[in-house]
Amino acid sequence: MTNSSAKSLDNGRLRDRLDANLTHPFLDADGDKLREECGVFGAINAADASAATALGLHALQHRGQEAVGITSFDGSEFYSRRGLGHVADNFSSSEAIGELPGHMAAGHVRYSTTGGSGLRNVQPLYAELASGGFAVAHNGNISNSQALRADLVAKGSIFQSTSDTEVIIHLVATSRYPTTADRLIDALRLVEGAYALIVMTPEGMIACRDPLGIRPLVMGRMGPKEGGAIVFASESVAFDVVGAELIREVEPGEMLQVGFDGEVKSVRPFGSPPARPCIFEHVYFSRPDSYFAGRSVYEARKAIGTQLAIEAPCDVDLVVPVPDSGVPAAIGYAQESGVPFELGIIRSHYVGRTFIQPSDSARHSGVKRKHNANRGLVAGKRIVLIDDSIVRGTTSMKIVEMMREAGASEVHFRVASPPTAHSCFYGVDTPERSKLLAARLELEPMREFIKADSLAFISIDGLYRAVGQKERDTGCPQFCDACFTGDYPTSLTDFHMTEQGAAQLPFADPKAA
């Protein structure tokens, strides 16, 4: 364990504890790119703000399993504890929570997207500004962060991490506006991409969502309506575990300022462009017991399965989900088709997600550690497997092989999302496009690759119908669906500069689109 502290210019200091000795079983030494995004939680005017934050982050653990951090404020000092691994690895003891006093706290669980793994990138990030302490937790990805970083470095900024989030801190620090909120607005006007932010200052908490609302953020109340705590989180499920009531989503482009007097101020400084929330939250990212874009995620996934059965029926004996993410869609598929739903695959919950393994061979062995065929059920049966998506295709291929080895007479495959053919630049670190199966192969070669008897995906319009839309508006899509369509809703400055060879940017993290 190492300690560090820094004297603030006028508002106390940060007490920071880094769990440098913890190791995580699913991280490779080379900092292999991970395939998930992040989750944030914040509480202000809460008696046990850090404890509530730790509980909230535990409910968001599925959004990031590489590292976790919490920063708190007690009215005079900021305190921070960060470490690699899960929330329970770092915040399960009263001693750990005791290091984070105060009635305001914010936390973050992460997989690395821009910047890579390592303690220096674990959030919340903290800086001592002229106006006092400034801590920020960020879910998303800034698609022009390298261009902004290059400009800031040229002007004398010194970066302590390789995270894109630190760009926001430097932009705030160099803004000439008088208040912290105005400086943050000034900074975010220069930012492209996706962000859901929770910021802490000596004046209170700020929660902000990008103008398109690509990344999710919700607001709730913990305790009585008068004098209770205000909480923010990436998903509503985090409120359930702390006993908070969901108030509403933070609207796209909205900035909410919450003071220690309990007053909540809403401003919309970025205009009102049509919202484009990430549709993959419905497909996979959010927990099924969350609400997203005003709809139950579980019900949306069942509806996706229903639509998939309408579009791609299959003459089989059993509908088998690939657990756990394929379960709701498989229930919908079975109900619509009239084919029995059965747990033909049993999942072990004590291993990590296979797509965070650094090599194909490790991923292949990880499949059998994670999933096991229910042989007595599937032997001699024609089955259709239902999964949320196909990325590289290696996991799907191994699951099909496993079911054949268990005696299934036919193995068909249905996917509860359109083909993932494009990289994401908004906080989901998908592989390079050249490694996405749907970017390389048409449908029949994809079927041959995963060795299924048949393969079908839900259509893009079918997905939109399942989540409550009549169809996809091609002129102004209702969601961000760039991973399926290649229709990116923002500029991709860093990618295009790297692609064109226009500049060699420091700490560049290019990936093919």
Short mmCIF file of C-alpha atoms in Angstrom, two decimals:
data_model
loop_
_atom_site.label_atom_id
_atom_site.label_comp_id
_atom_site.label_asym_id
_atom_site.label_seq_id
_atom_site.Cartn_x
_atom_site.Cartn_y
_atom_site.Cartn_z
CA MET A 1 0.00 0.00 0.00
CA THR A 2 1.32 3.43 -0.90
CA ASN A 3 0.14 6.81 0.31
CA SER A 4 0.29 10.23 -1.29
CA SER A 5 -1.08 13.60 -0.30
CA ALA A 6 -1.08 17.07 -1.83
CA LYS A 7 -1.76 20.44 -0.23
CA SER A 8 -4.58 22.34 -1.91
CA LEU A 9 -4.16 26.02 -2.79
CA ASP A 10 -7.11 27.01 -0.60
CA ASN A 11 -9.44 24.13 0.08
CA GLY A 12 -7.64 21.41 1.96
CA ARG A 13 -5.88 18.44 0.50
CA LEU A 14 -6.42 15.07 -1.07
CA ARG A 15 -5.62 11.99 0.96
CA ASP A 16 -5.12 9.22 -1.56
CA ARG A 17 -4.64 5.51 -0.98
CA LEU A 18 -3.69 3.26 -3.88
CA ASP A 19 -3.93 -0.51 -3.57
CA ALA A 20 -0.85 -1.13 -5.66
CA ASN A 21 -0.30 -4.67 -4.42
CA LEU A 22 -3.62 -6.13 -5.55
CA THR A 23 -3.59 -8.16 -8.72
CA HIS A 24 -6.54 -9.03 -10.87
CA PRO A 25 -6.77 -12.54 -12.33
CA PHE A 26 -8.08 -11.39 -15.70
CA LEU A 27 -5.55 -8.69 -16.49
CA ASP A 28 -2.59 -9.50 -18.69
CA ALA A 29 0.82 -7.98 -18.21
CA ASP A 30 0.60 -6.12 -21.52
CA GLY A 31 -2.58 -4.28 -20.58
CA ASP A 32 -4.65 -6.06 -23.21
CA LYS A 33 -7.57 -3.95 -24.37
CA LEU A 34 -10.71 -4.82 -22.45
CA ARG A 35 -14.13 -4.94 -23.97
CA GLU A 36 -16.53 -3.24 -21.62
CA GLU A 37 -17.20 0.31 -20.49
CA CYS A 38 -17.49 1.88 -17.00
CA GLY A 39 -19.94 2.71 -14.26
CA VAL A 40 -20.24 5.75 -11.98
CA PHE A 41 -22.05 6.47 -8.73
CA GLY A 42 -22.25 9.59 -6.57
CA ALA A 43 -24.00 10.71 -3.39
CA ILE A 44 -24.25 14.12 -1.74
CA ASN A 45 -25.76 15.05 1.62
CA ALA A 46 -25.67 11.39 2.66
CA ALA A 47 -24.75 10.39 6.19
CA ASP A 48 -22.65 7.45 4.91
CA ALA A 49 -21.80 8.69 1.45
CA SER A 50 -18.79 6.43 0.90
CA ALA A 51 -20.59 3.31 2.13
CA ALA A 52 -23.54 4.09 -0.16
CA THR A 53 -21.14 4.67 -3.04
CA ALA A 54 -19.41 1.33 -2.46
CA LEU A 55 -22.78 -0.45 -2.42
CA GLY A 56 -23.88 1.36 -5.57
CA LEU A 57 -20.66 0.44 -7.35
CA HIS A 58 -21.13 -3.18 -6.33
CA ALA A 59 -24.46 -3.16 -8.20
CA LEU A 60 -22.61 -1.69 -11.21
CA GLN A 61 -19.76 -4.21 -11.09
CA HIS A 62 -20.85 -5.72 -14.43
CA ARG A 63 -19.89 -2.44 -16.12
CA GLY A 64 -16.24 -2.67 -15.11
CA GLN A 65 -14.18 -5.29 -13.32
CA GLU A 66 -10.61 -4.08 -13.81
CA ALA A 67 -10.41 -1.41 -11.13
CA VAL A 68 -12.43 0.69 -8.72
CA GLY A 69 -12.05 3.99 -6.90
CA ILE A 70 -13.96 6.21 -4.48
CA THR A 71 -13.27 9.84 -3.56
CA SER A 72 -15.03 11.62 -0.69
CA PHE A 73 -15.20 15.15 0.74
CA ASP A 74 -15.76 16.02 4.41
CA GLY A 75 -16.13 19.78 4.04
CA SER A 76 -12.44 20.58 4.15
CA GLU A 77 -10.49 17.68 2.65
CA PHE A 78 -10.84 15.23 -0.20
CA TYR A 79 -10.00 11.58 0.42
CA SER A 80 -9.46 8.89 -2.18
CA ARG A 81 -8.93 5.14 -2.27
CA ARG A 82 -8.31 3.29 -5.51
CA GLY A 83 -7.30 -0.24 -6.40
CA LEU A 84 -7.27 -2.98 -9.00
CA GLY A 85 -9.91 -5.66 -8.89
CA HIS A 86 -13.53 -5.74 -7.80
CA VAL A 87 -15.40 -3.50 -5.38
CA ALA A 88 -15.37 -6.26 -2.76
CA ASP A 89 -11.59 -6.56 -3.08
CA ASN A 90 -11.15 -2.95 -2.04
CA PHE A 91 -14.18 -1.71 -0.08
CA SER A 92 -15.55 -4.63 1.92
CA SER A 93 -14.07 -3.59 5.28
CA SER A 94 -15.12 -0.87 7.70
CA GLU A 95 -11.49 0.27 7.72
CA ALA A 96 -11.56 0.97 3.99
CA ILE A 97 -14.80 2.93 4.22
CA GLY A 98 -13.47 4.71 7.31
CA GLU A 99 -10.68 6.19 5.20
CA LEU A 100 -13.33 8.05 3.18
CA PRO A 101 -15.24 10.36 5.55
CA GLY A 102 -17.76 13.00 4.57
CA HIS A 103 -21.28 13.54 3.31
CA MET A 104 -20.27 13.56 -0.38
CA ALA A 105 -18.61 10.78 -2.35
CA ALA A 106 -18.29 9.56 -5.92
CA GLY A 107 -16.94 6.32 -7.32
CA HIS A 108 -16.08 4.54 -10.52
CA VAL A 109 -15.70 0.97 -11.77
CA ARG A 110 -13.82 0.52 -14.99
CA TYR A 111 -12.49 -1.44 -17.81
CA SER A 112 -9.88 0.55 -19.68
CA THR A 113 -11.01 2.12 -22.94
CA THR A 114 -8.73 5.05 -23.79
CA GLY A 115 -5.51 5.09 -21.80
CA GLY A 116 -5.06 1.46 -20.80
CA SER A 117 -4.93 -0.20 -17.42
CA GLY A 118 -2.88 0.87 -14.42
CA LEU A 119 -3.41 2.67 -11.15
CA ARG A 120 -2.69 6.10 -12.55
CA ASN A 121 -5.81 5.77 -14.72
CA VAL A 122 -8.14 4.55 -11.98
CA GLN A 123 -10.90 7.06 -11.33
CA PRO A 124 -12.15 9.31 -9.89
CA LEU A 125 -9.29 11.49 -11.08
CA TYR A 126 -8.43 14.37 -8.77
CA ALA A 127 -6.64 17.71 -9.17
CA GLU A 128 -6.03 20.79 -7.08
CA LEU A 129 -7.25 23.75 -9.13
CA ALA A 130 -7.10 27.43 -8.30
CA SER A 131 -10.69 27.18 -7.07
CA GLY A 132 -9.98 24.12 -4.91
CA GLY A 133 -10.23 20.37 -5.26
CA PHE A 134 -11.81 18.87 -8.37
CA ALA A 135 -12.65 15.16 -8.67
CA VAL A 136 -14.25 13.59 -11.73
CA ALA A 137 -15.67 10.16 -12.54
CA HIS A 138 -16.37 9.60 -16.23
CA ASN A 139 -18.21 6.93 -18.18
CA GLY A 140 -17.71 7.23 -21.91
CA ASN A 141 -14.94 8.13 -24.31
CA ILE A 142 -13.76 11.45 -25.71
CA SER A 143 -13.19 10.96 -29.42
CA ASN A 144 -10.95 14.03 -29.80
CA SER A 145 -8.99 13.57 -26.56
CA GLN A 146 -5.63 13.03 -28.28
CA ALA A 147 -5.98 16.18 -30.37
CA LEU A 148 -6.94 18.16 -27.26
CA ARG A 149 -4.10 16.59 -25.28
CA ALA A 150 -1.56 17.50 -27.95
CA ASP A 151 -2.71 21.13 -27.87
CA LEU A 152 -2.66 21.26 -24.07
CA VAL A 153 0.80 19.69 -23.85
CA ALA A 154 2.09 22.19 -26.42
CA LYS A 155 0.82 24.97 -24.15
CA GLY A 156 2.56 23.56 -21.08
CA SER A 157 0.08 21.16 -19.47
CA ILE A 158 1.64 18.19 -17.68
CA PHE A 159 -0.44 15.02 -17.66
CA GLN A 160 -0.27 12.47 -14.86
CA SER A 161 -2.29 9.71 -16.56
CA THR A 162 -3.04 8.43 -20.05
CA SER A 163 -6.80 8.57 -19.51
CA ASP A 164 -8.92 10.73 -21.80
CA THR A 165 -10.74 11.94 -18.68
CA GLU A 166 -7.72 13.96 -17.58
CA VAL A 167 -8.18 16.17 -20.64
CA ILE A 168 -11.37 17.49 -19.03
CA ILE A 169 -9.46 18.45 -15.88
CA HIS A 170 -6.87 20.41 -17.86
CA LEU A 171 -9.52 22.16 -19.93
CA VAL A 172 -11.31 23.19 -16.73
CA ALA A 173 -8.03 24.35 -15.18
CA THR A 174 -7.17 26.57 -18.15
CA SER A 175 -10.63 28.06 -18.65
CA ARG A 176 -10.96 31.78 -17.89
CA TYR A 177 -14.54 31.62 -16.64
CA PRO A 178 -15.08 32.61 -12.98
CA THR A 179 -17.05 29.65 -11.56
CA THR A 180 -16.24 25.95 -11.60
CA ALA A 181 -19.54 25.13 -13.28
CA ASP A 182 -18.91 27.66 -16.05
CA ARG A 183 -15.37 26.36 -16.48
CA LEU A 184 -16.70 22.83 -16.85
CA ILE A 185 -19.23 23.99 -19.44
CA ASP A 186 -16.46 25.82 -21.27
CA ALA A 187 -14.34 22.66 -21.23
CA LEU A 188 -17.12 20.37 -22.43
CA ARG A 189 -17.89 22.64 -25.38
CA LEU A 190 -14.50 21.54 -26.78
CA VAL A 191 -15.12 17.84 -26.23
CA GLU A 192 -16.40 15.35 -28.81
CA GLY A 193 -17.76 11.91 -28.06
CA ALA A 194 -19.66 10.49 -25.12
CA TYR A 195 -19.61 11.26 -21.43
CA ALA A 196 -21.63 10.84 -18.28
CA LEU A 197 -19.79 12.75 -15.56
CA ILE A 198 -19.99 13.05 -11.81
CA VAL A 199 -17.84 15.93 -10.54
CA MET A 200 -17.12 16.92 -6.94
CA THR A 201 -15.92 20.36 -5.87
CA PRO A 202 -15.87 22.12 -2.48
CA GLU A 203 -19.21 23.69 -3.48
CA GLY A 204 -21.02 20.39 -4.13
CA MET A 205 -21.66 17.83 -6.86
CA ILE A 206 -22.20 18.26 -10.60
CA ALA A 207 -23.69 15.56 -12.84
CA CYS A 208 -23.63 15.99 -16.58
CA ARG A 209 -24.48 13.97 -19.68
CA ASP A 210 -23.25 14.55 -23.23
CA PRO A 211 -25.61 16.41 -25.60
CA LEU A 212 -26.67 13.21 -27.38
CA GLY A 213 -27.08 11.21 -24.17
CA ILE A 214 -24.99 8.36 -25.56
CA ARG A 215 -23.91 7.16 -22.13
CA PRO A 216 -26.57 6.70 -19.42
CA LEU A 217 -26.93 8.62 -16.15
CA VAL A 218 -29.85 8.67 -13.70
CA MET A 219 -30.73 10.69 -10.60
CA GLY A 220 -32.36 9.45 -7.42
CA ARG A 221 -33.16 10.37 -3.85
CA MET A 222 -32.11 8.50 -0.73
CA GLY A 223 -34.06 9.25 2.45
CA PRO A 224 -36.85 11.82 2.93
CA LYS A 225 -37.88 14.18 0.16
CA GLU A 226 -36.92 17.11 2.35
CA GLY A 227 -33.34 16.93 3.49
CA GLY A 228 -32.53 13.56 1.88
CA ALA A 229 -29.47 12.69 -0.16
CA ILE A 230 -29.29 13.08 -3.93
CA VAL A 231 -27.63 10.20 -5.76
CA PHE A 232 -26.50 9.65 -9.34
CA ALA A 233 -25.61 6.41 -11.10
CA SER A 234 -25.05 4.85 -14.50
CA GLU A 235 -28.03 2.56 -13.94
CA SER A 236 -31.15 2.61 -11.80
CA VAL A 237 -30.28 -0.81 -10.34
CA ALA A 238 -27.62 0.90 -8.20
CA PHE A 239 -30.40 2.78 -6.39
CA ASP A 240 -32.18 -0.41 -5.37
CA VAL A 241 -29.27 -1.66 -3.30
CA VAL A 242 -28.91 1.62 -1.35
CA GLY A 243 -32.66 2.10 -0.84
CA ALA A 244 -32.90 5.14 -3.12
CA GLU A 245 -35.86 6.18 -5.25
CA LEU A 246 -35.35 6.76 -8.96
CA ILE A 247 -36.35 10.34 -9.81
CA ARG A 248 -35.51 10.51 -13.51
CA GLU A 249 -32.77 10.29 -16.09
CA VAL A 250 -30.29 13.10 -16.38
CA GLU A 251 -31.40 14.43 -19.75
CA PRO A 252 -29.02 14.53 -22.72
CA GLY A 253 -27.00 17.75 -22.54
CA GLU A 254 -28.23 18.53 -19.03
CA MET A 255 -25.98 19.65 -16.17
CA LEU A 256 -27.30 19.25 -12.63
CA GLN A 257 -25.65 21.12 -9.77
CA VAL A 258 -26.40 19.96 -6.23
CA GLY A 259 -25.31 22.06 -3.26
CA PHE A 260 -24.81 21.07 0.36
CA ASP A 261 -28.05 22.91 1.12
CA GLY A 262 -29.89 20.34 -1.00
CA GLU A 263 -30.79 22.72 -3.82
CA VAL A 264 -30.72 21.13 -7.28
CA LYS A 265 -30.11 23.44 -10.23
CA SER A 266 -30.56 22.30 -13.82
CA VAL A 267 -28.97 24.00 -16.82
CA ARG A 268 -28.83 22.97 -20.47
CA PRO A 269 -25.84 24.75 -21.95
CA PHE A 270 -25.34 22.60 -25.06
CA GLY A 271 -28.58 23.05 -26.96
CA SER A 272 -31.09 20.29 -27.62
CA PRO A 273 -29.99 18.07 -30.51
CA PRO A 274 -31.98 14.85 -31.02
CA ALA A 275 -30.91 12.29 -28.42
CA ARG A 276 -28.92 9.21 -29.47
CA PRO A 277 -28.61 6.93 -26.40
CA CYS A 278 -26.61 3.73 -26.92
CA ILE A 279 -28.99 0.98 -28.05
CA PHE A 280 -26.57 -1.69 -26.82
CA GLU A 281 -27.60 -0.81 -23.27
CA HIS A 282 -30.87 -2.57 -24.10
CA VAL A 283 -29.08 -5.48 -25.76
CA TYR A 284 -26.35 -6.25 -23.24
CA PHE A 285 -24.65 -3.61 -21.09
CA SER A 286 -27.33 -2.70 -18.56
CA ARG A 287 -28.41 -5.18 -15.94
CA PRO A 288 -31.83 -6.65 -16.83
CA ASP A 289 -33.35 -5.25 -13.62
CA SER A 290 -32.45 -1.69 -14.65
CA TYR A 291 -34.54 0.84 -16.53
CA PHE A 292 -33.04 2.55 -19.57
CA ALA A 293 -34.60 5.24 -21.77
CA GLY A 294 -37.83 4.85 -19.81
CA ARG A 295 -38.16 1.11 -20.40
CA SER A 296 -37.46 -2.03 -18.37
CA VAL A 297 -34.30 -3.59 -19.77
CA TYR A 298 -35.65 -7.08 -19.02
CA GLU A 299 -38.87 -6.43 -20.91
CA ALA A 300 -36.93 -4.90 -23.81
CA ARG A 301 -34.75 -8.00 -24.07
CA LYS A 302 -37.75 -10.30 -24.01
CA ALA A 303 -39.29 -8.19 -26.77
CA ILE A 304 -36.06 -8.51 -28.77
CA GLY A 305 -36.34 -12.28 -28.46
CA THR A 306 -39.97 -12.16 -29.56
CA GLN A 307 -39.07 -10.12 -32.63
CA LEU A 308 -36.15 -12.45 -33.38
CA ALA A 309 -38.53 -15.44 -33.35
CA ILE A 310 -40.82 -13.63 -35.79
CA GLU A 311 -37.96 -12.78 -38.15
CA ALA A 312 -35.91 -15.99 -37.84
CA PRO A 313 -38.02 -18.99 -36.77
CA CYS A 314 -36.36 -22.35 -36.36
CA ASP A 315 -37.74 -25.92 -36.38
CA VAL A 316 -36.16 -27.24 -33.18
CA ASP A 317 -36.95 -29.09 -29.95
CA LEU A 318 -35.47 -26.64 -27.44
CA VAL A 319 -34.64 -22.96 -27.07
CA VAL A 320 -31.37 -22.68 -25.12
CA PRO A 321 -29.95 -19.34 -23.90
CA VAL A 322 -26.24 -18.61 -23.74
CA PRO A 323 -26.20 -17.50 -20.10
CA ASP A 324 -26.57 -15.09 -18.60
CA SER A 325 -27.01 -12.32 -21.16
CA GLY A 326 -29.02 -14.44 -23.60
CA VAL A 327 -31.67 -15.53 -21.08
CA PRO A 328 -34.34 -12.77 -21.43
CA ALA A 329 -34.19 -12.85 -25.24
CA ALA A 330 -34.44 -16.66 -25.18
CA ILE A 331 -37.54 -16.45 -22.99
CA GLY A 332 -39.15 -14.10 -25.51
CA TYR A 333 -38.09 -16.33 -28.40
CA ALA A 334 -39.54 -19.43 -26.72
CA GLN A 335 -42.81 -17.74 -25.83
CA GLU A 336 -43.32 -16.46 -29.37
CA SER A 337 -42.28 -19.70 -31.10
CA GLY A 338 -43.98 -22.11 -28.72
CA VAL A 339 -40.76 -24.12 -28.39
CA PRO A 340 -39.79 -25.10 -24.82
CA PHE A 341 -37.21 -22.94 -23.04
CA GLU A 342 -34.55 -25.00 -21.28
CA LEU A 343 -31.23 -24.34 -19.56
CA GLY A 344 -29.09 -26.42 -21.86
CA ILE A 345 -25.98 -24.55 -20.75
CA ILE A 346 -25.01 -24.11 -17.13
CA ARG A 347 -22.77 -21.18 -16.28
CA SER A 348 -20.15 -21.00 -13.55
CA HIS A 349 -20.27 -17.57 -11.89
CA TYR A 350 -16.72 -17.77 -10.57
CA VAL A 351 -14.75 -16.91 -13.69
CA GLY A 352 -14.37 -13.67 -15.61
CA ARG A 353 -15.83 -12.75 -18.97
CA THR A 354 -13.99 -14.55 -21.75
CA PHE A 355 -13.54 -11.54 -24.00
CA ILE A 356 -11.10 -9.97 -21.55
CA GLN A 357 -8.61 -12.79 -22.10
CA PRO A 358 -5.50 -11.69 -24.04
CA SER A 359 -5.30 -14.52 -26.56
CA ASP A 360 -7.62 -16.79 -28.52
CA SER A 361 -6.25 -19.89 -26.77
CA ALA A 362 -6.98 -18.38 -23.36
CA ARG A 363 -10.47 -17.41 -24.51
CA HIS A 364 -11.11 -20.94 -25.77
CA SER A 365 -10.15 -22.54 -22.48
CA GLY A 366 -12.14 -19.83 -20.70
CA VAL A 367 -15.33 -20.89 -22.49
CA LYS A 368 -15.32 -24.33 -20.89
CA ARG A 369 -14.47 -22.91 -17.49
CA LYS A 370 -17.43 -20.56 -17.81
CA HIS A 371 -20.04 -22.74 -19.57
CA ASN A 372 -20.87 -26.43 -19.40
CA ALA A 373 -23.39 -28.32 -21.51
CA ASN A 374 -26.38 -29.90 -19.76
CA ARG A 375 -25.78 -33.23 -21.51
CA GLY A 376 -28.80 -35.10 -20.23
CA LEU A 377 -31.06 -32.38 -21.61
CA VAL A 378 -29.56 -31.64 -25.03
CA ALA A 379 -28.42 -35.10 -26.16
CA GLY A 380 -30.34 -36.11 -29.26
CA LYS A 381 -32.19 -32.78 -29.41
CA ARG A 382 -32.37 -30.10 -32.08
CA ILE A 383 -31.57 -26.85 -30.30
CA VAL A 384 -31.40 -23.16 -31.09
CA LEU A 385 -28.91 -21.12 -29.10
CA ILE A 386 -29.85 -17.52 -28.29
CA ASP A 387 -27.06 -15.04 -27.55
CA ASP A 388 -26.93 -11.25 -27.30
CA SER A 389 -24.19 -10.69 -29.90
CA ILE A 390 -21.29 -12.13 -31.86
CA VAL A 391 -18.06 -10.17 -31.69
CA ARG A 392 -15.01 -12.19 -32.77
CA GLY A 393 -16.99 -15.38 -33.14
CA THR A 394 -14.51 -17.54 -31.22
CA THR A 395 -16.75 -17.92 -28.16
CA SER A 396 -19.79 -18.72 -30.30
CA MET A 397 -17.83 -21.35 -32.21
CA LYS A 398 -16.70 -23.05 -28.99
CA ILE A 399 -20.22 -23.07 -27.57
CA VAL A 400 -21.58 -24.66 -30.74
CA GLU A 401 -18.82 -27.28 -30.59
CA MET A 402 -19.58 -27.93 -26.92
CA MET A 403 -23.24 -28.57 -27.66
CA ARG A 404 -22.39 -30.97 -30.47
CA GLU A 405 -19.98 -32.82 -28.17
CA ALA A 406 -22.86 -33.07 -25.67
CA GLY A 407 -24.91 -34.91 -28.28
CA ALA A 408 -27.17 -32.24 -29.78
CA SER A 409 -28.34 -33.46 -33.18
CA GLU A 410 -28.66 -29.94 -34.61
CA VAL A 411 -27.28 -26.64 -33.29
CA HIS A 412 -28.77 -23.45 -34.67
CA PHE A 413 -27.75 -19.94 -33.61
CA ARG A 414 -29.88 -16.79 -33.27
CA VAL A 415 -28.48 -13.42 -32.23
CA ALA A 416 -30.47 -10.74 -30.36
CA SER A 417 -28.67 -7.87 -32.10
CA PRO A 418 -27.69 -7.04 -35.68
CA PRO A 419 -24.16 -8.00 -36.82
CA THR A 420 -21.52 -6.03 -34.92
CA ALA A 421 -19.47 -4.80 -37.87
CA HIS A 422 -18.01 -1.51 -36.61
CA SER A 423 -15.86 -0.40 -33.69
CA CYS A 424 -17.26 1.75 -30.90
CA PHE A 425 -15.55 5.05 -30.03
CA TYR A 426 -17.89 6.03 -27.21
CA GLY A 427 -16.67 4.08 -24.20
CA VAL A 428 -17.00 0.45 -25.27
CA ASP A 429 -13.59 -0.85 -26.24
CA THR A 430 -14.55 -3.22 -29.02
CA PRO A 431 -11.76 -4.92 -30.96
CA GLU A 432 -10.25 -3.44 -34.08
CA ARG A 433 -12.69 -3.70 -36.94
CA SER A 434 -10.48 -6.24 -38.66
CA LYS A 435 -11.13 -8.61 -35.73
CA LEU A 436 -14.92 -8.26 -35.78
CA LEU A 437 -16.38 -11.33 -37.46
CA ALA A 438 -19.21 -9.40 -39.13
CA ALA A 439 -16.75 -6.90 -40.61
CA ARG A 440 -14.82 -9.69 -42.31
CA LEU A 441 -17.49 -12.15 -43.38
CA GLU A 442 -20.96 -12.29 -44.86
CA LEU A 443 -23.70 -14.31 -43.15
CA GLU A 444 -23.01 -17.75 -44.68
CA PRO A 445 -19.24 -17.64 -44.05
CA MET A 446 -20.01 -16.51 -40.49
CA ARG A 447 -22.26 -19.56 -40.07
CA GLU A 448 -19.48 -21.78 -41.38
CA PHE A 449 -16.99 -20.16 -39.01
CA ILE A 450 -19.04 -20.81 -35.87
CA LYS A 451 -20.05 -24.26 -37.26
CA ALA A 452 -23.78 -23.81 -36.65
CA ASP A 453 -26.50 -25.49 -38.75
CA SER A 454 -28.07 -22.08 -39.31
CA LEU A 455 -27.37 -18.50 -38.22
CA ALA A 456 -29.58 -15.41 -38.12
CA PHE A 457 -29.48 -11.96 -36.54
CA ILE A 458 -32.33 -9.64 -35.65
CA SER A 459 -32.69 -6.85 -38.21
CA ILE A 460 -31.89 -3.27 -37.28
CA ASP A 461 -35.54 -2.25 -37.76
CA GLY A 462 -36.62 -5.27 -35.74
CA LEU A 463 -34.36 -4.19 -32.89
CA TYR A 464 -35.87 -0.70 -32.98
CA ARG A 465 -39.39 -2.14 -32.92
CA ALA A 466 -38.48 -4.30 -29.93
CA VAL A 467 -37.34 -1.29 -27.91
CA GLY A 468 -40.49 0.70 -28.62
CA GLN A 469 -39.90 2.45 -31.95
CA LYS A 470 -41.89 1.93 -35.14
CA GLU A 471 -38.68 1.55 -37.10
CA ARG A 472 -35.23 3.13 -37.38
CA ASP A 473 -35.40 6.71 -38.64
CA THR A 474 -32.58 6.64 -41.19
CA GLY A 475 -32.48 10.43 -41.38
CA CYS A 476 -32.25 10.91 -37.62
CA PRO A 477 -31.79 7.60 -35.76
CA GLN A 478 -33.35 7.46 -32.31
CA PHE A 479 -30.35 5.62 -30.82
CA CYS A 480 -26.63 5.40 -31.33
CA ASP A 481 -26.28 2.17 -33.29
CA ALA A 482 -22.90 2.84 -34.88
CA CYS A 483 -21.52 -0.58 -33.94
CA PHE A 484 -24.18 -2.08 -36.23
CA THR A 485 -24.57 0.55 -38.95
CA GLY A 486 -21.34 2.58 -38.97
CA ASP A 487 -23.47 5.72 -38.56
CA TYR A 488 -21.43 7.61 -35.96
CA PRO A 489 -23.34 10.50 -34.37
CA THR A 490 -20.27 12.64 -33.61
CA SER A 491 -16.99 13.53 -35.23
CA LEU A 492 -14.11 11.08 -34.74
CA THR A 493 -11.22 13.52 -34.79
CA ASP A 494 -8.57 11.29 -33.25
CA PHE A 495 -9.36 8.33 -35.46
CA HIS A 496 -9.36 10.34 -38.67
CA MET A 497 -6.11 12.09 -37.74
CA THR A 498 -4.48 8.74 -37.05
CA GLU A 499 -6.02 7.11 -40.12
CA GLN A 500 -4.78 9.88 -42.40
CA GLY A 501 -1.38 10.09 -40.75
CA ALA A 502 -1.97 13.77 -40.13
CA ALA A 503 -0.21 13.82 -36.78
CA GLN A 504 1.73 11.69 -34.34
CA LEU A 505 -0.16 12.30 -31.11
CA PRO A 506 1.33 11.60 -27.66
CA PHE A 507 -0.13 8.54 -25.90
CA ALA A 508 -2.15 7.79 -29.03
CA ASP A 509 -4.46 4.81 -28.81
CA PRO A 510 -5.59 4.28 -32.42
CA LYS A 511 -7.87 1.46 -33.51
CA ALA A 512 -9.29 0.66 -36.87
CA ALA A 513 -12.91 1.49 -37.53
#
